[in-house]
Structures are given as C-alpha cells and as structure tokens.
Amino acid sequence: MLFRSTPEEAEARRARTGALLAQPLDADAAVELALLHNGDLQATLAGLRGADAQRVRAGRLANPTWRFGRLGGGGTSEIDRGVMFDVLGLLTLPLASDLATQRQAQLQQEAAGEAIALAADTRARSEEHTSELQSPCNLVCRLLLEK
C-alpha cells in the first residue's frame, strides 16, 4: 500500500497502476488498485502520519526560555538573568507520551480495519463481476466511482 506523500511515491503508484492494468485483471489486482486509489483510505493514512508526529512531540519537553535584563538607576546597574522551563510539562511527560502512543495505536487499528473492509468489499464485487475482469477499465472505474 502506498501513501502519496512525495513525487517519487506518486510516480511509483502510477507505475504500479499501469502494470496492473496492462495485464488481465484478477481479484487480487482489483483489490490492490482499490487500496492504491481509495481517497478515504489515503485520508486515514494521512491522519496516521499526523498522529505519529504528535506522538513524537508529546515525548519531548518544550525548549527552555532564557531571560536577560539590565536594570540601572542611581549610578548602579544590575544584570538580571533567568532560565525558565515547563515543570508541569516535565511531570506530565510520561502520561502525555503514553496517551499519544495509545491514540496512534487506535488510529493504526482503524486504518487496518478500513483497509481490510475495502479489500473484502472489492474482492466480493470483483467475484460478482468475473466476466468483466477481462475489461479492466469497466470494473476499476465502477469500483472507484461507487466509493
């Protein structure tokens, strides 16, 4: 299954699609085409990529803040400096990281379920239309337009 995120991956998807359509279409090829071109599944995979980024961010502390200042008056000057960091964030880091990991695992299960359901539906429909498998455009266009 390819997620379209770079031009190289999009080209690989186009090449694989062309290779599948260049030969007589069977149920396995119909399933692969449906997985490659299903917009809902691609959106789910994009959400999964975002959840992974949130998981990584949840495992890191925010950068500390540095403060410098100069106070003057009455012929004296004083330099003020300080470092601040998120103590509460430090204390809740394990909890936030665990929650983000659980959310990512949940999204992975949803994506897997969606892919399995799409594959099963496509396989069932392709078996219903076995005579049309020799005409790839008819079956693929119908399956993609029905979604």
XYZ file of C-alpha atoms in Angstrom:
147
model
C 0.000 0.000 0.000
C 1.424 3.371 -0.975
C 0.680 6.617 0.741
C 1.092 9.553 -1.618
C 3.393 11.999 0.080
C 6.289 12.592 -2.296
C 6.523 12.862 -6.085
C 8.582 9.656 -6.150
C 5.896 7.744 -4.285
C 3.183 9.157 -6.555
C 5.206 8.041 -9.579
C 5.623 4.574 -8.065
C 1.839 4.419 -7.572
C 1.246 5.408 -11.198
C 3.763 2.831 -12.407
C 2.169 0.085 -10.310
C -1.282 1.047 -11.560
C -0.074 0.898 -15.162
C 1.497 -2.513 -14.586
C -1.699 -3.863 -13.041
C -3.874 -2.544 -15.871
C -1.512 -3.844 -18.564
C -2.490 -7.434 -17.835
C -5.832 -9.189 -17.413
C -7.337 -8.053 -14.140
C -7.959 -10.611 -11.419
C -9.424 -10.175 -7.949
C -6.019 -9.562 -6.314
C -5.174 -6.813 -8.798
C -8.610 -5.216 -8.308
C -8.026 -5.168 -4.528
C -4.582 -3.614 -4.969
C -5.965 -0.944 -7.291
C -8.746 -0.119 -4.850
C -6.250 0.197 -1.987
C -3.986 2.435 -4.063
C -6.750 4.779 -5.213
C -9.240 4.970 -2.344
C -9.393 8.569 -1.116
C -10.877 7.706 2.282
C -8.077 5.254 2.986
C -5.472 7.795 1.854
C -7.005 10.369 4.231
C -6.890 7.859 7.082
C -3.221 7.195 6.352
C -2.557 10.938 6.352
C -4.211 11.170 9.778
C -1.992 8.333 10.940
C 1.087 10.244 9.832
C -0.133 13.286 11.809
C -0.735 11.123 14.891
C 2.825 9.862 14.647
C 4.124 13.439 14.604
C 2.017 14.247 17.686
C 3.359 11.144 19.441
C 6.932 12.276 18.837
C 6.159 15.815 20.001
C 4.444 14.529 23.159
C 7.656 12.755 24.144
C 9.694 15.953 24.165
C 9.899 18.901 26.504
C 9.396 22.443 25.324
C 12.567 24.485 24.935
C 13.656 26.452 27.992
C 13.261 30.208 27.953
C 16.228 32.456 28.699
C 15.694 35.935 30.063
C 18.279 38.678 30.314
C 17.791 42.221 31.518
C 19.720 45.193 32.741
C 18.388 47.436 35.436
C 20.018 50.741 36.139
C 19.418 53.726 38.311
C 21.136 55.859 40.898
C 24.576 55.205 39.492
C 24.350 51.441 39.858
C 23.460 48.830 37.330
C 22.219 45.338 37.895
C 22.029 42.456 35.441
C 19.004 40.225 35.711
C 19.051 36.781 34.117
C 16.886 33.741 34.364
C 16.050 30.375 32.882
C 12.521 29.066 32.822
C 11.253 25.657 31.829
C 7.947 23.860 31.970
C 7.971 21.927 35.253
C 4.392 20.763 34.814
C 5.262 19.521 31.330
C 8.183 17.601 32.788
C 5.943 15.975 35.385
C 3.227 15.027 32.882
C 5.607 13.947 30.089
C 5.174 10.179 30.644
C 1.377 10.491 30.728
C 1.247 12.663 27.597
C 3.584 10.296 25.774
C 1.510 7.245 26.739
C -1.731 8.928 25.641
C -0.248 9.888 22.274
C 1.054 6.328 21.781
C -2.385 4.904 22.590
C -4.032 7.334 20.147
C -1.631 6.298 17.411
C -2.297 2.603 18.098
C -6.045 3.272 17.903
C -5.649 5.046 14.547
C -3.480 2.188 13.253
C -6.219 -0.288 14.126
C -8.829 1.889 12.424
C -6.682 2.176 9.289
C -6.091 -1.576 9.225
C -9.814 -2.240 9.646
C -10.650 0.207 6.877
C -8.101 -1.399 4.543
C -9.395 -4.908 5.315
C -13.004 -3.839 4.776
C -12.114 -2.175 1.477
C -10.178 -5.243 0.334
C -13.002 -7.615 1.274
C -15.625 -5.432 -0.418
C -13.545 -5.092 -3.574
C -12.836 -8.828 -3.686
C -16.536 -9.641 -3.271
C -17.523 -7.208 -6.008
C -14.821 -8.454 -8.347
C -16.001 -12.029 -7.885
C -19.557 -10.904 -8.698
C -18.296 -9.396 -11.946
C -15.880 -12.112 -13.079
C -16.778 -11.704 -16.729
C -15.887 -8.020 -16.572
C -12.418 -8.749 -15.195
C -11.104 -9.001 -18.721
C -12.110 -5.377 -19.255
C -10.115 -3.578 -16.543
C -11.486 -0.128 -17.273
C -15.104 -1.166 -16.689
C -14.524 -2.858 -13.353
C -11.982 -0.433 -11.944
C -13.991 2.615 -12.979
C -17.148 1.164 -11.472
C -15.440 0.192 -8.194
C -13.731 3.569 -7.839
C -16.830 5.569 -8.729
C -19.027 3.621 -6.311
C -16.765 4.674 -3.400
